[in-house]
Coordinates of C-alpha atoms and ligand atoms in Angstrom, one line a residue:
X1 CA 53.0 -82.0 -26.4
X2 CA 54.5 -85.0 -29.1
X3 CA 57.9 -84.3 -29.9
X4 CA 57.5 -85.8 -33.6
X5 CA 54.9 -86.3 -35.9
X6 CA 53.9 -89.2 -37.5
X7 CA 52.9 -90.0 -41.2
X8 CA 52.0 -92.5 -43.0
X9 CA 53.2 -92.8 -46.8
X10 CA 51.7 -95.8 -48.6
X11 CA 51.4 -97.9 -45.8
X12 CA 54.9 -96.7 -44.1
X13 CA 55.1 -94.5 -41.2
X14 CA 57.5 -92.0 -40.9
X15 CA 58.5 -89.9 -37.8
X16 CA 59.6 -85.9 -38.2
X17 CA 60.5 -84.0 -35.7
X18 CA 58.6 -81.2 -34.2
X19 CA 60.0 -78.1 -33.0
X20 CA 58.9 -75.3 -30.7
X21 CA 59.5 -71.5 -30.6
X22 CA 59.8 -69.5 -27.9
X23 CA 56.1 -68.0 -27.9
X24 CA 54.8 -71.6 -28.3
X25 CA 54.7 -71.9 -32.2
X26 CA 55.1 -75.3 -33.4
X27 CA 56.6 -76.8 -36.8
X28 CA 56.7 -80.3 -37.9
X29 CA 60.2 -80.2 -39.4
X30 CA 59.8 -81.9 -43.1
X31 CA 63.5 -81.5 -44.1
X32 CA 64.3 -85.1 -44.3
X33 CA 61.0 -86.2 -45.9
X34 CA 61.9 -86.2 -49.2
X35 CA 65.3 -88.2 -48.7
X36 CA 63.2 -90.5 -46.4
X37 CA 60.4 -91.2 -48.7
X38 CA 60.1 -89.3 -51.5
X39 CA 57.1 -87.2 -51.1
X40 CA 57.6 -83.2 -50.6
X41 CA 54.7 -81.2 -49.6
X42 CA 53.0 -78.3 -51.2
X43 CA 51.3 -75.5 -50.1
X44 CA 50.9 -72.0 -52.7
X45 CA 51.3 -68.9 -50.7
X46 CA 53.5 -70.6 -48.1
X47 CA 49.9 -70.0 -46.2
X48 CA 51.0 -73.0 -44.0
X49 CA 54.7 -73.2 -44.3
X50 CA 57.9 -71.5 -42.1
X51 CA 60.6 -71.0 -44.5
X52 CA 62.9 -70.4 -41.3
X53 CA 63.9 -69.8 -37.8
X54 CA 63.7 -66.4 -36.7
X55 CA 64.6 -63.8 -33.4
X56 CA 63.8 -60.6 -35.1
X57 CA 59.9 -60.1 -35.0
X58 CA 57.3 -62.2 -33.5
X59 CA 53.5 -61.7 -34.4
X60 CA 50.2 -63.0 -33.1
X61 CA 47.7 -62.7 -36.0
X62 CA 44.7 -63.7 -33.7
X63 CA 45.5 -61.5 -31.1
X64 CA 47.0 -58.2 -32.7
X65 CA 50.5 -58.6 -31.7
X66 CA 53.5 -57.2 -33.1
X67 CA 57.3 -57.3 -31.1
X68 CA 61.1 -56.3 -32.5
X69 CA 63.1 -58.4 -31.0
X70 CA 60.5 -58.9 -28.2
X71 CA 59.4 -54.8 -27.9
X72 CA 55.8 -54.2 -28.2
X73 CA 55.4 -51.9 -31.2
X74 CA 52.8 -49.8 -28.9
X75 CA 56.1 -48.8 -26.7
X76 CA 58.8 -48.5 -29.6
X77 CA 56.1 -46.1 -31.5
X78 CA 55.9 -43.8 -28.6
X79 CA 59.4 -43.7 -27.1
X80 CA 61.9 -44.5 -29.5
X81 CA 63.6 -43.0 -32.7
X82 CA 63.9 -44.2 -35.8
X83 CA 67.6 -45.5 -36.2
X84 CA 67.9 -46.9 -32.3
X85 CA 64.6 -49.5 -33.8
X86 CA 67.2 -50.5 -36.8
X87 CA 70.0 -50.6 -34.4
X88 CA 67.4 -52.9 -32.6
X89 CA 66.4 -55.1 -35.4
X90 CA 69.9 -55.2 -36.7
X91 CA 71.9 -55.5 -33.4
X92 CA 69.1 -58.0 -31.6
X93 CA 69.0 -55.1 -28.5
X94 CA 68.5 -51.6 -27.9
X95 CA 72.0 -49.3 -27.8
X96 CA 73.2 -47.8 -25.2
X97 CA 73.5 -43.9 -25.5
X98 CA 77.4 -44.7 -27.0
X99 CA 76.3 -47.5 -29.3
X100 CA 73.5 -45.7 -31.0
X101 CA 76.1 -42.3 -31.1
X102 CA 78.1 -44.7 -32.8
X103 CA 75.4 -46.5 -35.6
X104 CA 73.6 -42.5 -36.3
X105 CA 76.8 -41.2 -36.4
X106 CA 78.1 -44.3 -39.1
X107 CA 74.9 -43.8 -40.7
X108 CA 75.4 -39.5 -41.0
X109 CA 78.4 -39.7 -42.8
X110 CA 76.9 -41.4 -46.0
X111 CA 74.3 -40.2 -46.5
X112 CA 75.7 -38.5 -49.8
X113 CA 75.4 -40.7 -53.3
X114 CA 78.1 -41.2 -56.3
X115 CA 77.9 -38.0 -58.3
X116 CA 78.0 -39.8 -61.1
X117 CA 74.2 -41.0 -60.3
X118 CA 72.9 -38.3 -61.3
X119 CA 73.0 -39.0 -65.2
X120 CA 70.9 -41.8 -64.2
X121 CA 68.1 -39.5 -62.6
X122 CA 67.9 -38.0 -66.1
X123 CA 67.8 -41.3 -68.0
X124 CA 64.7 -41.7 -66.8
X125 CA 61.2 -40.5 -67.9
X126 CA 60.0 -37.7 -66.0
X127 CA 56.3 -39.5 -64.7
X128 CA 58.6 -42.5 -63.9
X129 CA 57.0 -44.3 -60.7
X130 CA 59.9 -43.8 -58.0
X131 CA 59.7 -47.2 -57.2
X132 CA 60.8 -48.2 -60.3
X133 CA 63.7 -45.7 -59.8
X134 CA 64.4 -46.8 -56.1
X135 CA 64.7 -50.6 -56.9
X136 CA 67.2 -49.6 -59.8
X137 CA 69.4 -47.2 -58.2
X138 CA 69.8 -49.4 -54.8
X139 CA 71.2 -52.2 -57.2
X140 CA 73.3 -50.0 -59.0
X141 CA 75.2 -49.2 -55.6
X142 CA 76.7 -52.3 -55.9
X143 CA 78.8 -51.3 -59.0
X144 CA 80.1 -48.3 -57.0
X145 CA 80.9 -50.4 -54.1
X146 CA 82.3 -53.7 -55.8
X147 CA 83.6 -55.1 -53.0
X148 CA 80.1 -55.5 -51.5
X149 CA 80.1 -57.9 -54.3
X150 CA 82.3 -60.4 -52.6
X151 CA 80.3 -62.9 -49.9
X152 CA 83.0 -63.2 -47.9
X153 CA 84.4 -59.7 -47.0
X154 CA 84.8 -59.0 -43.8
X155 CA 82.7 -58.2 -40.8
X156 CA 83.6 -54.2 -40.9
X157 CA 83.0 -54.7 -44.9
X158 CA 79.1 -56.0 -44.3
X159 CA 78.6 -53.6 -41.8
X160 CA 79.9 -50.6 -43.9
X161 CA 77.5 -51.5 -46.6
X162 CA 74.4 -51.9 -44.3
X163 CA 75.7 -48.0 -42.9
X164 CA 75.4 -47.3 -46.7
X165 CA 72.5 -48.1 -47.5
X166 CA 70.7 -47.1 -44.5
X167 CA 71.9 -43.3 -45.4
X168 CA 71.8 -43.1 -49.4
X169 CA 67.8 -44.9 -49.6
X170 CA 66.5 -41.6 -48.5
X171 CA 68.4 -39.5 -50.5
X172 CA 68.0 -41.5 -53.3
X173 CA 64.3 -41.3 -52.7
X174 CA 64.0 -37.9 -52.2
X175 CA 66.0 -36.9 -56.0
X176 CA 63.5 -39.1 -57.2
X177 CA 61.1 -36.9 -56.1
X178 CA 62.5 -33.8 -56.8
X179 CA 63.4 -35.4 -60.1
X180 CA 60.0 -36.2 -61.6
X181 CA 59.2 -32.2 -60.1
X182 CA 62.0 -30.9 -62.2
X183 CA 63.2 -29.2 -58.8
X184 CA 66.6 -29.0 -58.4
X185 CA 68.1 -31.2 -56.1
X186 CA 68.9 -30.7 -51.9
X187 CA 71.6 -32.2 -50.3
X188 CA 71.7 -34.0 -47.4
X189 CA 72.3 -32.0 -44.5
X190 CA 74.2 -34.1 -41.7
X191 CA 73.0 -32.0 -38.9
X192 CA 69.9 -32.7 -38.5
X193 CA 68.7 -36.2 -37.5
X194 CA 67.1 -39.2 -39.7
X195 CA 63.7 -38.4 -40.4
X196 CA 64.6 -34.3 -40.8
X197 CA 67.0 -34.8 -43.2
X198 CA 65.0 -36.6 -45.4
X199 CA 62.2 -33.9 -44.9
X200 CA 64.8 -31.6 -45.9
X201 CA 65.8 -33.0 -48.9
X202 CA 62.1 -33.4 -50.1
X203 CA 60.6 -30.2 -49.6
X204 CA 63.5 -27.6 -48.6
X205 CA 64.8 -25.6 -51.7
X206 CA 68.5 -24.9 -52.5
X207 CA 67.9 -21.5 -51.8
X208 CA 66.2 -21.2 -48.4
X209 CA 66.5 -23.1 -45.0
X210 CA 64.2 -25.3 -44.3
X211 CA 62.2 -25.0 -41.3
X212 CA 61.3 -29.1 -40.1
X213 CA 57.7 -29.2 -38.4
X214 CA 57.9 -30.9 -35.5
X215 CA 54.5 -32.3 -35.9
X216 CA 55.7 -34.1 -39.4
X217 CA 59.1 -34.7 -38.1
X218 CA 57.3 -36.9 -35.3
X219 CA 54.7 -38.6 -37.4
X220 CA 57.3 -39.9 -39.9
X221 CA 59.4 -41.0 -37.4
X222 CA 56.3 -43.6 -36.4
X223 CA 55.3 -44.5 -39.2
X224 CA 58.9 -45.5 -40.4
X225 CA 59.0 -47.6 -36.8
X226 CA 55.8 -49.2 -37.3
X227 CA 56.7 -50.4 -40.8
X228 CA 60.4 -51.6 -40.1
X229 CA 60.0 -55.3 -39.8
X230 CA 57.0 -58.2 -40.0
X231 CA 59.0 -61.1 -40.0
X232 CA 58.3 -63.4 -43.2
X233 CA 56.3 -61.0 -45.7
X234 CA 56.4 -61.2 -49.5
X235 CA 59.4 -58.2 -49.4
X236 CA 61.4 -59.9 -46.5
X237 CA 61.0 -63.3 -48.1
X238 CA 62.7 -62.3 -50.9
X239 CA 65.5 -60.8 -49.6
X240 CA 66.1 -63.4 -47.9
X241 CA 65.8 -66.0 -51.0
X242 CA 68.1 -63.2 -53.0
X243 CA 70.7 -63.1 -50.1
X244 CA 70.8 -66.9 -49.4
X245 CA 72.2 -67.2 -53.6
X246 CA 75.3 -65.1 -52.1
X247 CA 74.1 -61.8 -54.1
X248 CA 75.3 -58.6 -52.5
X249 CA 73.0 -57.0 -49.8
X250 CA 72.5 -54.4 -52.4
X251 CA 70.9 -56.7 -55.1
X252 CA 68.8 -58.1 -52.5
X253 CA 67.1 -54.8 -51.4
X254 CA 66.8 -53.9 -54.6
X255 CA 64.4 -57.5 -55.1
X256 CA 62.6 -56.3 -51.7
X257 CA 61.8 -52.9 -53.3
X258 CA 60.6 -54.6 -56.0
X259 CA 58.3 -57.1 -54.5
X260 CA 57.4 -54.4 -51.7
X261 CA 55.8 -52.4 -54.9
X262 CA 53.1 -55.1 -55.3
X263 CA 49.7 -53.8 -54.9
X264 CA 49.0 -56.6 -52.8
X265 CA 51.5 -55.4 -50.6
X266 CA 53.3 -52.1 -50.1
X267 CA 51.8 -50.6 -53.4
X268 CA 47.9 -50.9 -51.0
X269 CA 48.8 -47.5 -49.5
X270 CA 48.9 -45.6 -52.8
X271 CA 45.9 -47.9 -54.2
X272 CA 44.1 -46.9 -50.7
X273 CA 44.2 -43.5 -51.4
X274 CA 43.6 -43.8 -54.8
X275 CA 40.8 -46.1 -53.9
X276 CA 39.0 -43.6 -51.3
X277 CA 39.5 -40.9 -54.0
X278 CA 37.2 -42.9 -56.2
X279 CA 34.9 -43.7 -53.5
X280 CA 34.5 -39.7 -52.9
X281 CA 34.6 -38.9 -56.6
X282 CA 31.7 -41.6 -57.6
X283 CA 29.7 -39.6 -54.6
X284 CA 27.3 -42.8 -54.1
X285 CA 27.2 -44.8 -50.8
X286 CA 29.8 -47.0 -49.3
X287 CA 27.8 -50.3 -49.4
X288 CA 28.3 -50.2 -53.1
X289 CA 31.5 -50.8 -52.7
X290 CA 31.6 -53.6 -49.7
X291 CA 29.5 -55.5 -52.0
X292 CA 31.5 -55.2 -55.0
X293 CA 34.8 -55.9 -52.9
X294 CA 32.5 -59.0 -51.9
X295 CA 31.4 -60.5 -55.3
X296 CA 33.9 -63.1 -57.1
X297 CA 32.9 -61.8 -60.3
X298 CA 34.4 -58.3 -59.4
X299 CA 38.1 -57.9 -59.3
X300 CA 37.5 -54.8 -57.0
X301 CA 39.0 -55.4 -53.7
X302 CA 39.0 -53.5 -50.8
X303 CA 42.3 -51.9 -50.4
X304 CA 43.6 -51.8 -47.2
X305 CA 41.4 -54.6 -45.9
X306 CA 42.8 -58.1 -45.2
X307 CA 46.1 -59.5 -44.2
X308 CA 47.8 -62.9 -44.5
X309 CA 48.5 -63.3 -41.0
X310 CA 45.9 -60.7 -38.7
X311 CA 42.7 -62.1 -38.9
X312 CA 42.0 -59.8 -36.1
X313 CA 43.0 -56.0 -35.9
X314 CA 46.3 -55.2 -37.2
X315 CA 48.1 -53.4 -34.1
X316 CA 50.0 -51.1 -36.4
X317 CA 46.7 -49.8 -38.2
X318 CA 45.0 -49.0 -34.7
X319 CA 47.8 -46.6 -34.1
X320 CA 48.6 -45.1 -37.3
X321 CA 44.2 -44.3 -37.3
X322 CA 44.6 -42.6 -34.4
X323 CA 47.8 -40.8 -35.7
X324 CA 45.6 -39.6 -38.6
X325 CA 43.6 -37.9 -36.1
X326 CA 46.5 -36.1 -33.8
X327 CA 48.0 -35.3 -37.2
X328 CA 45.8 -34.0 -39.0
X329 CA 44.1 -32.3 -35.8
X330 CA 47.6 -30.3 -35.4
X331 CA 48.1 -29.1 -39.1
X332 CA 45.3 -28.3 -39.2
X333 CA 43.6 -30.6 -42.3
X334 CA 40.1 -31.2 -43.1
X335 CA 40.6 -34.3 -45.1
X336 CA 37.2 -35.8 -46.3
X337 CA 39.3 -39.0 -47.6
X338 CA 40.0 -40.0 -43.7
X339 CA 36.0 -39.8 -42.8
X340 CA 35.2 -41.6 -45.8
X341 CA 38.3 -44.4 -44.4
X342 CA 36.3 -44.6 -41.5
X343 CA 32.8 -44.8 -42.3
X344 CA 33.8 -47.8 -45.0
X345 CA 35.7 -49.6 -42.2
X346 CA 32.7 -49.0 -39.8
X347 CA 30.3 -50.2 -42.8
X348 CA 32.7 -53.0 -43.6
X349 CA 33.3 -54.2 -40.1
X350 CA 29.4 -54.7 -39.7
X351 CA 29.4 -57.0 -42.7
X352 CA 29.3 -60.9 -42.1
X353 CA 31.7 -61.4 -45.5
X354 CA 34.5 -59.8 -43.9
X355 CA 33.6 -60.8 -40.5
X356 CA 33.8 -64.4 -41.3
X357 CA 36.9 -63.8 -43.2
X358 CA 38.6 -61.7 -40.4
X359 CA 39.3 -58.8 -42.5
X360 CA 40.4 -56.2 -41.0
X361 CA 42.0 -52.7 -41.7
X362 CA 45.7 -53.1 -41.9
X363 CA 48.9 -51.2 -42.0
X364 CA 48.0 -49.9 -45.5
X365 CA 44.8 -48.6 -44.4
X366 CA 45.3 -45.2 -43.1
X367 CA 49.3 -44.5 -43.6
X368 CA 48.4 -43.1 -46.7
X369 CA 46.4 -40.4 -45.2
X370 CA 49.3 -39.3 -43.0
X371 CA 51.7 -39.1 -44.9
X372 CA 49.7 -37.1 -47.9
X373 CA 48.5 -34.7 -44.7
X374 CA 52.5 -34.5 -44.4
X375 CA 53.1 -33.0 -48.0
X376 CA 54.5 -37.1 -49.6
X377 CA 52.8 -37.3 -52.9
X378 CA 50.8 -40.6 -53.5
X379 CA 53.3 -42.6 -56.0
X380 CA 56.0 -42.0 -52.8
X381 CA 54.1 -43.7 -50.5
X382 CA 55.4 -47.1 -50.9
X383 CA 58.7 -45.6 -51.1
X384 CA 58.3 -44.3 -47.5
X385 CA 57.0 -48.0 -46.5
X386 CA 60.5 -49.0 -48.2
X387 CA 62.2 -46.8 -46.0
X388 CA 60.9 -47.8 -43.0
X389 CA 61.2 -51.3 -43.9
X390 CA 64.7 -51.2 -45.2
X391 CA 66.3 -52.3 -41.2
X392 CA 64.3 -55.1 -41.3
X393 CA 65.0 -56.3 -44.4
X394 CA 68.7 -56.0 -43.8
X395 CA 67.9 -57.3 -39.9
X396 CA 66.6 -60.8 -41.8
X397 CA 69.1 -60.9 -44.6
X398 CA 72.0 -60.6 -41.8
X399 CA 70.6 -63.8 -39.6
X400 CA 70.0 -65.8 -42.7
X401 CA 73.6 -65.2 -43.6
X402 CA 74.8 -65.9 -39.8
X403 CA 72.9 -68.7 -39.8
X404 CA 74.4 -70.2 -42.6
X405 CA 70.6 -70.7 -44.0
X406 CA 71.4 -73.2 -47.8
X407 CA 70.5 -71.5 -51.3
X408 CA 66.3 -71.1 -51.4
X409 CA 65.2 -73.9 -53.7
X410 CA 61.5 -74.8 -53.3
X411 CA 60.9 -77.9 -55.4
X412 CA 57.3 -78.6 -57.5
X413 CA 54.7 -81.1 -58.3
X414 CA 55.4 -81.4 -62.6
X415 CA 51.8 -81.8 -64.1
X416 CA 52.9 -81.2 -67.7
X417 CA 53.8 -83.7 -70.7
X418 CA 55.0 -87.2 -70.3
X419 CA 57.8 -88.2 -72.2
X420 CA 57.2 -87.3 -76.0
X421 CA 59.7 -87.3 -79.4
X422 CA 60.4 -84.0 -81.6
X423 CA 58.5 -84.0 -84.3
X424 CA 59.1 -82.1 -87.2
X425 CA 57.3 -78.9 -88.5
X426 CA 55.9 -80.0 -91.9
X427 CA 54.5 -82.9 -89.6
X428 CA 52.5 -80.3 -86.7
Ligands
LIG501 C1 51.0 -55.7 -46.4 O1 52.6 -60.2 -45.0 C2 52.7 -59.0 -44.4 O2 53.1 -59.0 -43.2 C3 52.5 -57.8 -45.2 C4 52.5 -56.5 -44.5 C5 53.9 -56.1 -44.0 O3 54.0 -55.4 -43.1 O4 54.9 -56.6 -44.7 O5 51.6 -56.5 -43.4 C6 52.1 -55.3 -45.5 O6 51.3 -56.2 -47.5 C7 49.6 -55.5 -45.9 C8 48.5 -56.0 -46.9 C9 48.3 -54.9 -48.0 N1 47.5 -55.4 -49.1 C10 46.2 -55.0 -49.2 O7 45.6 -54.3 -48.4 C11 45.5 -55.5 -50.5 C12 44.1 -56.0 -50.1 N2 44.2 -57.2 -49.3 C13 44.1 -58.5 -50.0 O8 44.6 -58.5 -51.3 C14 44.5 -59.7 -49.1 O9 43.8 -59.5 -47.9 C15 45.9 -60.0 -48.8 C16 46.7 -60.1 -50.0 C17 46.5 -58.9 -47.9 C18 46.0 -61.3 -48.1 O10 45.5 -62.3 -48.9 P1 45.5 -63.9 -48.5 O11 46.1 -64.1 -47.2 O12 46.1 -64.6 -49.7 O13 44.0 -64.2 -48.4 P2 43.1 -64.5 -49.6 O14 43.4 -63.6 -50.8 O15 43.1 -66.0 -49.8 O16 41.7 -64.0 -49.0 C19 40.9 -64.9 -48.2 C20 39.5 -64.5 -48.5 C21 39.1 -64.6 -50.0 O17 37.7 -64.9 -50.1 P3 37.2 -66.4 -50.2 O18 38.0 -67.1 -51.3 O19 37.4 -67.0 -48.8 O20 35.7 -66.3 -50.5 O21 39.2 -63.1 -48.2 C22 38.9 -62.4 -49.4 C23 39.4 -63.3 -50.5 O22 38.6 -63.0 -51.7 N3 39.6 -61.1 -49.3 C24 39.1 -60.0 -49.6 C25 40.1 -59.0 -49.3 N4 41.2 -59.6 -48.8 C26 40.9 -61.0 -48.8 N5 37.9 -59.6 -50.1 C27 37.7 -58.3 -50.4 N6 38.7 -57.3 -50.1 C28 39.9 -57.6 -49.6 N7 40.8 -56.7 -49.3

C-alpha cells in the first residue's frame, strides 16, 4: 500500500502523507496542503473527512461493528455495568475490582447539586423541553466550580470535575422531570448503584421507598452502555471543537447536549415514537409512509432509519430490538407501537429506495420503545441518550486535550461579493 499520495495542482505535483490505523483505515494527511500550495479541500458533512486520531471507539459501518476501546458492544451489553464502560472509555481499560470501587465510589459522593439550583428549576416554564433545561444547568456548573474554569488545573482538578459531572447529570435530569410534574423533588440516595439511583429520583416519592425493578434497573443499564460512545458524531464533534478553544469541560457538555437534541440525531428517539404514534393514529397502511419518507418533495423522513456511517445494520439497534421484546415480555406490556416498529422496518427493508441507500434501523429505532415500557416520558428520551453518552463525550474531550489537538478552525471557500465601495443610502 503507497505511503503518500500524490496530487497534482495546476500542473505541480504534490506528495502527502498517508497514514494507517490500527483496523486498516487509511487517511491522506492534507495538513500541509494549504502552506504547500494553497488549495484546502472541502467536503459539507465531513462525509469524507477525519477530524482526528482516535483510541476510544472503532466502527465498521459495512459490517455492523461497534468496539470501546476494542470491546465488542455485544459482550459490554451483556456483562458489564454502566460506570466500569465509562471507567473504560475514560481510563482506555477495564478496572480492576479496586479501581472501579474507587471511580463509583468518586462518582457516589456527588451526586448531590448546589442548593442554590433550585431557583433555576422554577425560572423556567413548566412544559419546558428538559433538554433545554439539561444543556443550561450543566453549563451553569461551571460558575459553582470556577476553578473548572482554568485549562490548566491540575490532574486531580480535571478528574474531580469529570466525577462531577458524571454524578450531578442524572440528578439534574431527573428534577427536570419531576419539575415540569410539579412533583416534589427526590434526593439522590448514595446506596444504591448508578442506574437505581436515577430510577429513584425519577419515579420514587419523598414519602415512600422506592422499590427498583430489576427488570428496568437492567434494561437502563444497557441501553446507557450501548449509547456511551460512537467515536466522531455530531454531539462528540462538538465537544471536542468546544474543548479544543480551552472552555471548561462543563461548557463543552453543555454544547454536546445541545447538538445531541437535534432531531437528526439524539432528538430521532422522541420523533420515533412520536412518529409511530402517528402512523397508529392515521390507522392507514405502512407503505404510505415508505413512499412518502421516499419522495423529495416530502419532508417526511423516516425516523429512525438511516445513519451516516452504517450502511448496513446498526449493531446497537439489533440488540436494543430484541431488548424490546425481553422487556416488554417481562412487564408485562402489549405495546402496539413496537409491532407497528417492526412491520415498517420489515416493509421498509423490502423496498429498493432504502436498499440502495443502505438504510437501516438504527440506534434510535426502538430505544424509545424501551424506555417508554420503563415509565421515561417521551421529551426524556434524548436526555437518557445524553446520559449514556456523557463518558464518551468526556472519554473524547480528555484525549483531545492530552493530545494537545490546536483550536478547531475549518477554513471556507468565499463565494460572496468582490471588492465593492460604501455607498450612501439616499444613493441605494
Ligand atoms: C444518531 O453519527 C452517529 O454516530 C450518530 C449516532 C450516535 O450514536 O451518535 O449513531 C446517533 O444520530 C443516529 C441517527 C438518528 N437520526 C435519525 O434517525 C433521523 C433520520 N435519519 C436521517 O436523517 C439520516 O439518515 C441521517 C441524518 C441519520 C444520516 O444522513 P446522511 O448521512 O447525511 O445521509 P443523507 O441525508 O445524505 O441521505 C442519503 C440518502 C438521501 O437520499 P438521496 O439524496 O440519495 O436520494 O438517503 C436518504 C436521503 O434522502 N435518507 C432517507 C433517510 N435517511 C437518509 N430517506 C428517508 N428516510 C430517512 N430516514
Amino acid at each position: 500500500m503507497s505511503e503518500t499520495a500524490r496530487i497534482i495542482l495546476d500542473g505541480k505535483e504534490y506528495e502527502l502523507p498517508v497514514i494507517v490505523g490500527t483496523e486498516d483505515e487509511k487517511a491522506i494527511d492534507i495538513s500541509k496542503l494549504r502552506s504547500a500550495s494553497g488549495y484546502i479541500t472541502i467536503d459539507p458533512g465531513f462525509k469524507n473527512t477525519g477530524s482526528c486520531k482516535s483510541a476510544i471507539t472503532y466502527l465498521d459501518g459495512e459490517n455492523g461493528i461497534l468496539r470501546y476501546r476494542g470491546y465488542p458492544i455485544e459482550q459490554l451489553a451483556e456483562k458489564a455495568s454502566f460506570l466500569e464502560v465509562a471507567y473504560l472509555l475514560i481510563k482506555g481499560d477495564l478496572p480492576n475490582q479496586k479501581e472501579l470501587d474507587w471511580f463509583v465510589n468518586s462518582i457516589t459522593k456527588h451526586t448531590l447539586v448546589h442548593e442554590d439550583m433550585k431557583r433555576f428549576f422554577e425560572a423556567f416554564p413548566t412544559d419546558a423541553h428538559p433538554m433545554g433545561i439539561l444543556s443550561s444547568m450543566i453549563a451553569s456548573l461551571s460558575t459553582f466550580y470556577p476553578e473548572s474554569q482554568n485549562p490548566n488545573r491540575s490532574i486531580e482538578d480535571v478528574e474531580l470535575t469529570m466525577h462531577r459531572v458524571i454524578a450531578k447529570l442524572p440528578t439534574l435530569a431527573a428534577q427536570a422531570y419531576k419539575n415540569n410534574m410539579g412533583h416534589p423533588v427526590v434526593y439522590p440516595n448514595n446506596g444504591l448503584s448508578y442506574t437505581e439511583n436515577f430510577l429513584q429520583m425519577m419515579f420514587g416519592l419523598p414519602t415512600e421507598d422506592y422499590k427498583v425493578n430489576p427488570v428496568v434497573n437492567d434494561a437502563l443499564n444497557k441501553l446507557l452502555i450501548l449509547h456511551a460512545d460512537h467515536e466522531q458524531n455530531c454531539s462528540a464533534s462538538t465537544v471536542r471543537i468546544v474543548g479544543s478553544s480551552q472552555a471548561n469541560l462543563y461548557s463543552a457538555i453543555s454544547a454536546g447536549i445541545a447538538a445531541l437534541w437535534g432531531p437528526l440525531h439524539g432528538g430521532a428517539n422522541q420523533a420515533v415514537i412520536e412518529m409511530l404514534e402517528t402512523i397508529k393514529n392515521d390507522g392507514g397502511g405502512l407503505q404510505k409512509w415508505v413512499d412518502k419518507a421516499k419522495d423529495k418533495s416530502d419532508s417526511f423522513r423516516l425516523m429512525g432509519f438511516g445513519h451516516r456511517v452504517y450502511k448496513n445494520f446498526d449493531p446497537r439497534a439489533k440488540i436494543i430490538k430484541k431488548a424490546a421484546d425481553d422487556v416488554l415480555d417481562a412487564l408485562g406490556i402489549d405495546d402496539p407501537v413496537l409491532e407497528i416498529a417492526k412491520e415498517l422496518e420489515a416493509v421498509a427493508l423490502k423496498d429498493q429506495y432504502f436498499v440502495d441507500r443502505g438504510l437501516y434501523p438504527n440506534v434510535d429505532f426502538y430505544s424509545g420503545i424501551i424506555y417508554r415500557a420503563l415509565g421515561i416520558p417521551t421529551d426524556m428520551f434524548t436526555v437518557m441518550f445524553a446520559i449514556g453518552r456523557l463518558p464518551g463525550w468526556i472519554a473524547q474531550w480528555k484525549e483531545m486535550v492530552e493530545m494537545g489537538e490546536p483550536i478547531g478552525r475549518p477554513r471556507q471557500v468565499y463565494t460572496g461579493a468582490n471588492d465593492r465601495n460604501y455607498v450612501d443610502i439616499s444613493n441605494r
